[in-house]
């Protein structure tokens, strides 16, 4: 599904390298988690994949189902099935949530050469999906994310994901700012979307979220690269011992490698 | 003689020279006194100059010059018809003259309409014509409004005594390229009366329109003005409105294109519990210069006023906003709000704002703000990341920027018409 090879990324207007040779392959239907300390480049990875301005890819590649993601505009990436659930969902005063959802859905369908959804069908669809996420009619009517609590914003991200039915979902610290109940609601929403044809990349600081969204593979990221890959037990290790142990091990290995 | 006094003497001499060449219209007979008085007012204050405090951002020269350059004739087919499907009473003015043949028969319950030209010797508007304009010369002179009172050739005199469902639609047409048009409308809304007034269409090559509106206790006036597709527009408008107790005024203007537009509003909240909302959405590119100058006076307690002005500018366009809220000592519990914002679509465009508050009452709530910015890149990315193409995302964000002003249009069918027009304007400028 997603294939990232030796990705190097720097800030566009600053001489600061953030990703330093990151490689990652996610198979269709699997759920990968990326954990790592602050400043390791987790959010940069999600933004670069979604096509945000301000970053420059200096080396490496990223493909989605074999197609070059990095050559596409953000809207093309979305139409090809990439979805980023934002860590900080953006407020857009003056644009109604429903208008936003419908415009996005139909724009993607149009880009893929599919028929647009009628307003009647759209309404039925959005009401059903909103109900599962406990998003009421009032929230749907309001401007995008304006006046939403932290939890409501995250639920709104998952609603968008459910409506747009992407193939590759990236969740950037979706658990931040969520209480236990909201975390459960959001996780249930994500789990309901798990499917043999859909992959997830879950970026998080904490193991907590991974109790709800069980990953197949866990990666530890540090200083712009993936330094450890393992099963769900790796997340538990981080939970118990923090990152310090793993990072120390990685440093020792690197030193040993350099000496050999 | 001081330099200032010398300048004023020169201004008055120039104005007197101009006024000597003017001939006042003979009709209507009842307005002869008001016209002469307006001319005298104008003679005493002189025509506006760029150095005047409220003309610093907008050079009045093209509005005051004796002659104006002819404009292209505007065919009806040059602009998509407005308000199709909205039942309304159409009053058509061609080159500043009422045309009964193109207008609907003037009839209706609770409404009485006559034209300014040819309204006999005695008329209810006699007590009103020129009086609000005259009152509006203080504390800031509005010489072009006085010029209009003196010279206006025609206009609608509308007296409303009840709730009128069918909007009165003033439609302007330009048949000749040389017309310098002055129209003067007078509205008298009796207690509890309710009227929606629409204005649209290109007026003259250069035009001046004055509306004097007197709203009695509990009266409601909803005014929607569209300055649509007229690339050569040079226009000045004045809205003078006096509101009695619990009267409500909503006035919204949408302007697209045009070379020079100045829309002035002078509102008095004279009775307790009145409410006045003034709003504007202006979009322009290139030589577009658009000026909103608003003055709201709170004279009575517990009144509410709201000014919402939004401008979308690109390719060298200039937007001006001058807005003032004046709260008299008696006007306790005033609720005043003013916001003026511009969205600059490129670096060549310019927005000049002069917000003012002058408050003499101690228990009031007044806020004002003015911002100038570009499209928020974070919002843009969020929309695009959801699959919305750049053009469409930009259009959504521009419409979102204008939303607060558009929300001041009360009728859904009229608002929908505005939205369509805005969308078309944006589609043409991708």
XYZ file of C-alpha atoms in Angstrom:
690
model
C 0.000 0.000 0.000
C 2.413 2.664 1.253
C 6.070 2.391 0.409
C 8.548 4.931 1.755
C 12.203 4.554 0.793
C 15.125 6.424 2.296
C 13.115 9.633 2.730
C 15.125 12.771 3.471
C 13.217 15.965 4.222
C 14.353 19.427 5.253
C 12.470 22.619 6.030
C 12.035 24.586 2.802
C 13.267 27.939 4.064
C 15.657 26.790 6.762
C 18.688 24.614 6.646
C 17.219 22.053 8.980
C 17.080 18.378 8.130
C 14.155 16.610 9.776
C 13.773 13.210 8.146
C 17.077 11.456 7.569
C 16.581 8.332 5.531
C 13.230 7.008 6.685
C 11.996 3.763 5.169
C 8.640 2.128 5.820
C 6.394 -0.352 4.038
C 2.778 -0.863 4.987
C 0.870 -3.730 3.446
C -2.795 -3.515 2.528
C -5.039 -4.180 5.513
C -2.393 -3.741 8.187
C -2.087 -1.252 10.995
C 1.290 0.266 11.802
C 2.045 2.511 14.724
C 4.870 5.011 14.950
C 5.996 6.118 18.379
C 8.806 8.397 19.283
C 9.926 11.274 21.446
C 9.089 14.900 20.668
C 11.010 16.297 17.752
C 11.716 12.932 16.179
C 9.912 13.962 12.982
C 6.625 12.074 13.348
C 4.370 14.981 12.418
C 6.689 16.062 9.614
C 6.317 12.602 8.102
C 2.527 12.922 8.137
C 2.611 16.438 6.624
C 5.077 15.486 3.915
C 2.936 12.529 2.930
C -0.192 14.725 2.808
C 1.585 17.401 0.768
C 1.837 20.373 3.077
C 3.980 23.272 1.889
C 7.125 24.268 3.712
C 9.051 21.013 3.346
C 11.561 19.950 0.775
C 12.231 16.331 -0.078
C 15.941 16.094 -0.779
C 16.191 12.359 -1.300
C 14.113 9.200 -1.365
C 10.589 8.331 -2.452
C 7.058 7.686 -1.235
C 4.505 5.770 -3.262
C 0.894 4.814 -2.687
C -0.082 1.644 -4.531
C 2.923 2.213 -6.752
C 2.075 5.837 -7.623
C 4.461 8.636 -6.779
C 2.813 10.520 -3.907
C 5.400 13.272 -3.780
C 4.627 14.395 -7.343
C 0.946 14.964 -6.543
C -0.917 18.025 -5.263
C -2.522 17.518 -1.817
C -5.991 17.154 -3.375
C -4.691 14.496 -5.785
C -3.215 12.523 -2.920
C -6.607 12.659 -1.188
C -8.388 11.509 -4.340
C -5.902 8.624 -4.567
C -7.016 7.513 -1.141
C -4.635 9.148 1.312
C -6.161 10.647 4.434
C -4.484 12.552 7.228
C -6.359 12.956 10.494
C -4.818 16.194 11.765
C -3.256 16.555 15.165
C -4.737 20.057 15.241
C -7.869 20.097 13.072
C -8.244 23.519 11.475
C -11.155 25.844 12.240
C -12.796 27.361 9.182
C -15.347 30.024 10.139
C -17.948 30.638 7.459
C -17.790 27.157 5.911
C -20.480 24.801 7.171
C -19.384 21.302 8.149
C -21.932 19.717 5.810
C -20.917 21.874 2.853
C -17.300 21.031 3.553
C -17.916 17.277 3.727
C -20.048 17.209 0.627
C -17.670 19.392 -1.387
C -14.757 17.158 -0.383
C -16.583 13.914 -1.130
C -17.799 15.054 -4.524
C -14.457 16.605 -5.458
C -12.750 13.270 -4.797
C -15.396 11.358 -6.726
C -15.102 13.768 -9.618
C -11.316 13.403 -9.656
C -11.712 9.629 -9.824
C -14.313 9.849 -12.579
C -17.095 8.573 -10.322
C -20.631 9.920 -10.137
C -21.256 12.617 -7.530
C -23.474 11.870 -4.549
C -26.923 13.459 -4.584
C -27.832 15.683 -1.668
C -30.436 13.191 -0.465
C -28.017 10.250 -0.437
C -25.338 12.403 1.121
C -27.631 13.411 3.969
C -28.563 9.823 4.720
C -24.942 8.742 4.651
C -23.630 11.534 6.842
C -26.406 11.122 9.404
C -25.740 7.417 9.769
C -21.988 7.844 10.152
C -22.341 10.836 12.476
C -24.632 8.848 14.747
C -21.980 6.166 15.275
C -19.531 8.850 16.392
C -22.147 10.584 18.556
C -21.947 13.715 16.419
C -25.301 15.467 16.585
C -27.117 17.458 13.891
C -26.125 20.695 15.587
C -22.426 19.906 15.212
C -22.903 19.070 11.564
C -24.525 22.431 10.946
C -21.809 24.483 12.583
C -18.829 25.894 10.699
C -15.958 23.430 10.351
C -14.433 22.807 13.807
C -15.474 26.259 15.063
C -16.381 26.132 18.739
C -15.708 22.375 18.851
C -14.069 20.917 21.945
C -10.831 18.966 21.484
C -12.738 15.688 21.485
C -15.346 16.962 19.043
C -12.628 18.033 16.626
C -11.071 14.568 16.688
C -14.436 12.880 16.220
C -15.044 15.207 13.304
C -11.761 14.025 11.748
C -12.895 10.417 12.048
C -16.278 11.337 10.547
C -14.466 12.794 7.554
C -12.436 9.630 7.279
C -15.566 7.498 7.416
C -17.242 9.610 4.725
C -14.274 9.757 2.376
C -13.360 6.057 2.734
C -9.635 6.421 2.073
C -7.297 3.450 1.500
C -4.415 4.817 3.514
C -5.224 6.565 6.780
C -2.634 8.476 8.738
C -3.654 9.411 12.284
C -1.411 12.103 13.686
C -1.625 12.051 17.479
C -5.346 11.546 17.314
C -5.284 10.670 21.020
C -3.901 14.033 22.132
C -6.432 16.015 24.103
C -8.874 13.122 24.439
C -10.371 11.849 27.661
C -10.985 8.129 28.129
C -14.535 8.148 26.785
C -13.618 10.196 23.732
C -10.639 7.928 23.075
C -12.956 4.925 23.115
C -15.377 6.616 20.727
C -12.619 7.624 18.306
C -10.983 4.192 18.461
C -14.278 2.452 17.817
C -14.714 4.698 14.800
C -11.285 3.745 13.505
C -11.730 0.032 14.224
C -15.030 0.039 12.354
C -13.086 1.132 9.286
C -10.482 -1.615 9.503
C -10.671 -3.614 6.365
C -8.516 -5.881 4.219
C -8.152 -3.123 1.645
C -7.400 -0.299 4.049
C -4.192 0.467 5.918
C -3.461 2.678 8.896
C -0.460 4.553 10.156
C -1.090 5.580 13.751
C 1.278 8.206 15.100
C 1.235 8.531 18.857
C 3.247 9.377 21.930
C 1.537 6.931 24.163
C 0.779 3.264 24.218
C -2.706 4.027 25.562
C -4.282 4.513 22.140
C -2.774 1.225 20.977
C -4.833 -0.630 23.606
C -7.850 0.409 21.584
C -6.453 0.388 18.054
C -4.334 -2.753 18.058
C -1.402 -2.406 15.678
C 0.193 -5.202 13.675
C 3.570 -3.502 13.628
C 5.126 -0.884 15.909
C 7.994 1.404 14.882
C 10.089 3.617 17.081
C 11.219 6.819 15.453
C 14.124 8.961 16.586
C 16.088 11.767 14.952
C 14.315 11.430 11.618
C 14.573 7.689 11.147
C 12.932 4.493 12.222
C 15.272 2.928 14.734
C 13.320 -0.105 15.931
C 10.525 -2.192 14.482
C 8.615 -4.899 16.290
C 5.226 -6.192 17.313
C 2.753 -4.686 19.793
C 5.121 -5.684 22.642
C 7.464 -2.867 21.563
C 4.835 -0.317 22.502
C 4.513 -1.910 25.945
C 8.250 -1.706 26.393
C 8.133 2.027 25.706
C 5.240 2.377 28.111
C 7.233 0.736 30.899
C 10.742 2.012 30.285
C 10.329 5.195 28.230
C 12.379 5.874 25.126
C 15.692 6.305 26.913
C 16.574 2.600 26.993
C 15.790 2.015 23.340
C 17.641 5.142 22.246
C 20.679 4.152 24.298
C 20.658 0.695 22.716
C 20.375 2.216 19.247
C 23.306 4.528 19.976
C 25.420 1.610 21.248
C 24.602 -0.431 18.131
C 25.509 2.498 15.904
C 28.828 2.839 17.670
C 29.503 -0.872 17.394
C 28.617 -0.718 13.693
C 30.965 2.219 13.164
C 33.826 0.349 14.892
C 33.220 -2.801 12.849
C -5.093 85.501 5.683
C -3.933 82.080 6.879
C -3.069 79.388 4.375
C -6.084 77.453 5.515
C -8.416 80.414 5.037
C -6.902 81.047 1.625
C -7.528 77.457 0.586
C -11.111 77.642 1.790
C -11.652 80.930 -0.098
C -10.265 79.306 -3.256
C -12.509 76.300 -2.769
C -15.615 78.456 -2.300
C -14.756 80.546 -5.359
C -14.337 77.413 -7.461
C -17.570 75.979 -6.100
C -19.432 79.223 -6.788
C -18.135 79.126 -10.360
C -19.477 75.607 -10.760
C -22.826 76.389 -9.180
C -23.359 79.390 -11.445
C -23.436 77.055 -14.448
C -26.109 74.804 -12.955
C -29.800 74.990 -13.639
C -32.082 73.539 -11.013
C -34.791 71.209 -12.290
C -38.210 72.864 -12.374
C -40.006 69.782 -11.051
C -41.445 69.204 -8.598
C -42.732 72.596 -7.592
C -42.860 71.653 -3.902
C -39.122 70.939 -3.862
C -38.013 74.305 -5.278
C -37.337 75.721 -1.810
C -35.438 72.626 -0.675
C -33.311 72.653 -3.829
C -32.405 76.314 -3.423
C -31.525 75.706 0.233
C -29.324 72.732 -0.714
C -27.509 74.837 -3.267
C -26.918 77.456 -0.644
C -25.558 74.862 1.804
C -23.223 73.595 -0.843
C -22.072 77.129 -1.676
C -21.210 77.688 1.980
C -19.174 74.494 2.436
C -17.713 74.039 -1.026
C -17.082 70.883 -2.999
C -14.874 68.220 -1.394
C -11.124 68.139 -1.931
C -8.523 65.465 -1.395
C -7.116 67.270 1.629
C -10.401 67.034 3.533
C -10.223 64.662 6.472
C -12.746 62.174 5.079
C -11.471 62.341 1.490
C -7.838 61.519 2.160
C -8.145 57.960 0.941
C -10.484 58.671 -1.970
C -9.735 61.469 -4.382
C -13.073 63.243 -5.073
C -11.784 64.817 -8.289
C -13.522 62.371 -10.635
C -16.765 62.910 -8.748
C -16.583 66.694 -8.677
C -15.146 67.459 -12.132
C -17.625 69.442 -14.278
C -17.688 66.806 -16.986
C -17.329 63.068 -16.855
C -15.961 60.771 -19.503
C -18.710 58.918 -21.387
C -19.214 55.279 -20.479
C -20.115 52.421 -22.746
C -23.790 51.871 -23.284
C -24.924 49.047 -21.085
C -27.202 46.511 -22.715
C -29.616 44.581 -20.541
C -28.002 41.391 -21.783
C -24.610 42.506 -20.435
C -25.585 41.314 -17.008
C -27.499 38.268 -15.875
C -30.896 39.351 -14.654
C -31.147 39.761 -10.903
C -33.859 38.566 -8.584
C -35.483 36.414 -11.261
C -38.334 34.562 -9.700
C -38.686 36.980 -6.796
C -42.067 38.665 -6.916
C -41.395 42.378 -6.648
C -42.676 45.741 -7.738
C -40.252 46.936 -10.391
C -39.565 50.630 -10.856
C -37.242 51.242 -13.781
C -35.107 54.355 -14.207
C -33.384 54.856 -17.551
C -30.512 57.357 -17.506
C -31.975 58.795 -14.335
C -35.536 59.145 -15.560
C -38.419 56.985 -14.384
C -39.839 54.888 -17.206
C -43.450 53.889 -16.501
C -43.590 51.712 -19.631
C -40.895 49.345 -18.305
C -42.138 49.485 -14.725
C -44.884 47.584 -12.955
C -48.134 49.371 -12.206
C -47.662 51.164 -8.905
C -50.181 49.558 -6.640
C -50.364 47.638 -3.420
C -51.821 47.606 0.035
C -50.121 49.880 2.510
C -47.815 51.534 0.024
C -47.981 54.748 -1.940
C -45.378 55.604 -4.584
C -44.932 58.680 -6.739
C -41.989 59.876 -8.770
C -39.989 62.923 -7.822
C -40.304 64.576 -11.238
C -43.910 65.632 -11.710
C -45.376 65.228 -8.285
C -47.344 68.464 -8.196
C -47.410 71.315 -5.763
C -48.200 69.556 -2.531
C -46.742 66.284 -1.440
C -46.020 64.455 1.836
C -42.308 64.256 0.886
C -42.082 68.032 1.065
C -41.386 67.882 4.795
C -38.641 65.339 4.277
C -36.861 66.076 1.009
C -33.424 67.482 1.817
C -34.017 67.603 5.581
C -32.112 64.449 6.562
C -29.403 65.366 4.085
C -29.163 68.827 5.659
C -29.004 67.317 9.153
C -26.325 64.930 7.918
C -23.949 67.795 7.086
C -22.933 67.867 10.746
C -20.432 67.018 12.091
C -18.937 65.914 8.767
C -19.772 67.781 5.564
C -21.243 65.737 2.705
C -21.250 68.295 -0.106
C -22.054 65.810 -2.865
C -25.273 64.908 -1.089
C -26.285 68.579 -1.034
C -25.451 68.773 -4.735
C -27.742 65.810 -5.274
C -30.635 67.406 -3.344
C -30.305 70.454 -5.566
C -29.986 68.663 -8.881
C -31.705 65.268 -8.660
C -33.912 64.878 -11.691
C -36.007 62.009 -10.484
C -36.471 59.400 -7.816
C -39.066 57.376 -5.987
C -41.120 58.854 -3.164
C -42.354 55.908 -1.150
C -44.711 56.065 1.796
C -45.441 52.833 3.595
C -48.255 52.431 6.089
C -48.369 48.667 6.575
C -46.400 45.488 6.193
C -45.569 45.192 2.495
C -44.544 41.683 1.504
C -43.614 42.443 -2.089
C -40.221 44.154 -2.274
C -39.929 47.422 -4.158
C -37.186 46.948 -6.706
C -35.446 50.014 -8.103
C -33.817 49.033 -11.380
C -31.333 51.335 -13.054
C -30.489 51.230 -16.724
C -27.994 53.115 -18.779
C -29.066 53.764 -22.338
C -26.708 56.613 -23.215
C -23.013 56.804 -22.524
C -22.850 60.406 -21.449
C -25.411 60.586 -18.723
C -24.463 62.195 -15.430
C -27.279 60.930 -13.264
C -28.629 62.189 -9.948
C -31.479 60.316 -8.294
C -33.026 61.124 -4.953
C -35.393 58.722 -3.218
C -37.450 59.578 -0.176
C -38.935 56.935 2.103
C -41.377 57.480 4.882
C -42.221 54.403 6.920
C -45.166 55.028 9.228
C -45.370 53.299 12.639
C -45.159 49.527 12.248
C -44.559 49.677 8.488
C -42.293 47.080 6.898
C -40.606 47.353 3.506
C -37.883 45.600 1.543
C -36.163 47.904 -0.945
C -33.887 46.530 -3.657
C -31.577 48.486 -5.937
C -29.606 47.172 -8.859
C -28.313 47.970 -12.317
C -25.793 50.380 -13.828
C -26.820 54.005 -13.392
C -25.080 56.729 -15.392
C -21.547 57.205 -16.631
C -21.290 58.959 -13.298
C -23.996 58.803 -10.738
C -25.137 60.110 -7.416
C -27.959 58.488 -5.526
C -29.368 59.767 -2.260
C -31.870 57.920 -0.120
C -33.518 59.728 2.756
C -35.414 57.306 4.963
C -37.535 58.273 7.911
C -38.546 55.268 9.999
C -41.257 55.890 12.556
C -41.716 53.863 15.719
C -41.459 50.135 15.110
C -40.933 50.474 11.355
C -38.666 48.029 9.518
C -36.631 48.754 6.405
C -34.599 46.085 4.711
C -32.412 47.566 1.989
C -30.337 45.474 -0.408
C -28.257 47.199 -3.030
C -26.287 45.489 -5.753
C -23.666 47.303 -7.741
C -23.054 44.649 -10.323
C -21.289 44.272 -13.593
C -20.407 47.830 -14.634
C -16.663 48.084 -15.088
C -16.749 51.838 -15.686
C -18.877 52.755 -12.705
C -18.192 56.049 -10.981
C -20.711 56.414 -8.238
C -21.404 58.096 -4.979
C -24.345 57.103 -2.840
C -25.695 58.465 0.422
C -28.115 56.764 2.730
C -29.552 59.045 5.397
C -31.808 57.253 7.846
C -33.479 58.361 11.026
C -34.903 55.632 13.219
C -37.670 56.095 15.747
C -38.205 53.912 18.810
C -37.788 50.177 18.135
C -37.381 50.807 14.407
C -35.064 48.451 12.562
C -32.880 49.100 9.549
C -30.784 46.596 7.656
C -28.838 47.815 4.680
C -26.563 45.539 2.680
C -24.561 46.462 -0.390
C -22.726 44.145 -2.710
C -20.294 45.816 -5.092
C -18.371 44.072 -7.796
C -16.060 45.938 -10.126
C -16.370 49.588 -11.055
C -13.700 52.264 -11.056
C -14.763 54.457 -8.194
C -17.497 53.817 -5.676
C -18.141 55.628 -2.448
C -21.097 54.540 -0.366
C -21.855 56.813 2.549
C -24.347 56.119 5.286
C -25.469 58.474 8.001
C -27.761 56.893 10.544
C -29.450 58.355 13.593
C -30.822 56.061 16.259
C -33.225 58.660 17.607
C -35.677 56.548 19.590
C -35.220 53.999 22.340
C -34.561 50.382 21.335
C -33.778 50.976 17.662
C -31.453 48.801 15.633
C -29.341 49.606 12.582
C -27.225 47.104 10.667
C -25.027 48.313 7.818
C -23.114 45.749 5.835
C -21.183 45.498 2.636
C -19.358 42.948 0.540
C -17.084 44.386 -2.125
C -15.012 42.481 -4.634
C -12.756 44.104 -7.130
C -9.652 43.862 -9.194
C -7.511 46.256 -11.181
C -8.570 49.912 -11.143
C -11.307 49.192 -8.597
C -11.503 51.748 -5.796
C -14.185 51.133 -3.220
C -14.978 53.307 -0.232
C -17.495 52.743 2.564
C -17.959 55.716 4.835
C -20.388 55.149 7.681
C -21.464 57.365 10.542
C -23.847 56.010 13.161
C -25.158 58.288 15.879
C -26.722 56.807 18.990
C -29.006 59.486 20.405
C -31.336 57.304 22.477
C -30.830 54.567 25.053
C -30.841 50.822 24.415
C -30.119 50.941 20.697
C -28.014 48.502 18.790
C -25.833 49.158 15.768
C -23.707 46.857 13.684
C -21.309 47.590 10.842
C -19.873 44.660 8.911
C -17.787 45.524 5.856
C -15.721 43.024 3.918
C -13.631 43.589 0.837
C -11.902 41.123 -1.446
C -9.178 42.886 -3.397
C -6.736 41.843 -6.075
C -4.569 43.075 -8.858
C -4.100 46.622 -7.572
C -7.593 47.209 -6.187
C -8.009 49.669 -3.322
C -10.512 49.386 -0.503
C -11.368 52.109 1.984
C -13.428 51.945 5.150
C -14.213 54.902 7.377
C -16.652 54.050 10.100
C -17.684 55.931 13.151
C -19.910 55.208 16.113
C -20.915 58.335 18.019
C -22.700 57.735 21.321
C -24.447 60.690 22.928
C -24.581 61.082 26.685
C -28.268 60.097 26.749
C -27.662 56.878 24.818
C -27.016 54.565 27.765
C -26.913 50.814 27.199
C -25.806 51.263 23.613
C -24.605 48.105 21.917
C -22.287 49.045 19.063
C -20.251 46.724 16.892
C -18.045 47.477 13.951
C -15.807 45.225 11.898
C -14.025 46.000 8.654
C -11.854 43.428 6.982
C -10.097 42.944 3.739
C -8.863 39.825 2.052
C -5.952 40.715 -0.190
C -5.518 38.141 -2.909
C -2.147 39.520 -3.946
C 0.481 41.965 -2.789
C -0.565 44.776 -5.117
C -3.843 45.490 -3.422
C -4.429 47.906 -0.601
C -6.885 48.386 2.237
C -7.170 51.623 4.209
C -9.317 51.690 7.309
C -10.260 54.410 9.722
C -12.431 53.078 12.533
C -13.606 55.624 15.101
C -15.488 55.548 18.377
C -16.666 58.649 20.191
C -18.554 57.859 23.372
C -20.126 60.216 25.897
C -22.364 57.745 27.741
C -20.816 55.683 30.531
C -22.778 52.440 30.339
C -22.233 51.184 26.793
C -20.826 48.183 24.999
C -18.911 49.130 21.865
C -16.362 47.123 19.964
C -14.551 47.629 16.751
C -11.934 45.814 14.758
C -10.204 46.022 11.447
C -8.007 43.446 9.789
C -6.279 42.963 6.518
C -4.925 39.624 5.471
C -4.473 36.992 2.875
C -5.976 33.556 2.521
C -4.919 31.439 5.500
C -2.497 28.781 4.183
C -3.399 26.403 7.019
C -7.085 26.483 6.108
C -6.160 26.134 2.457
C -4.085 23.026 3.160
C -6.807 21.486 5.317
C -9.366 21.820 2.510
C -6.966 20.514 -0.131
C -5.936 17.601 2.078
C -9.580 16.556 1.973
C -9.531 16.492 -1.813
C -10.895 19.945 -2.590
C -8.931 21.425 -5.530
C -7.089 24.695 -4.995
C -9.521 26.893 -6.982
C -12.520 25.483 -5.217
C -10.856 25.777 -1.828
C -10.032 29.406 -2.523
C -13.623 30.083 -3.564
C -14.925 28.476 -0.383
C -12.584 30.565 1.752
C -13.479 33.820 -0.013
C -17.183 33.094 0.473
C -16.450 32.193 4.089
C -14.684 35.522 4.521
C -17.767 37.350 3.227
C -20.231 35.243 5.211
C -20.608 37.601 8.168
C -21.619 40.446 5.833
C -23.917 38.252 3.739
C -25.629 37.097 6.923
C -27.121 40.595 7.128
C -29.390 39.803 4.171
C -32.573 38.608 5.790
C -34.451 37.038 2.917
C -33.116 33.629 1.886
C -34.097 34.038 -1.791
C -32.202 37.324 -2.063
C -29.190 35.909 -0.241
C -29.166 32.939 -2.615
C -29.127 35.283 -5.602
C -26.131 37.120 -4.105
C -24.293 33.858 -3.537
C -24.741 32.816 -7.146
C -23.422 36.150 -8.336
C -20.419 35.981 -6.046
C -19.616 32.481 -7.188
C -19.739 33.561 -10.821
C -17.455 36.501 -10.143
C -14.947 34.191 -8.479
C -15.222 31.559 -11.204
C -14.263 34.132 -13.809
C -11.151 35.061 -11.873
C -9.460 31.787 -11.158
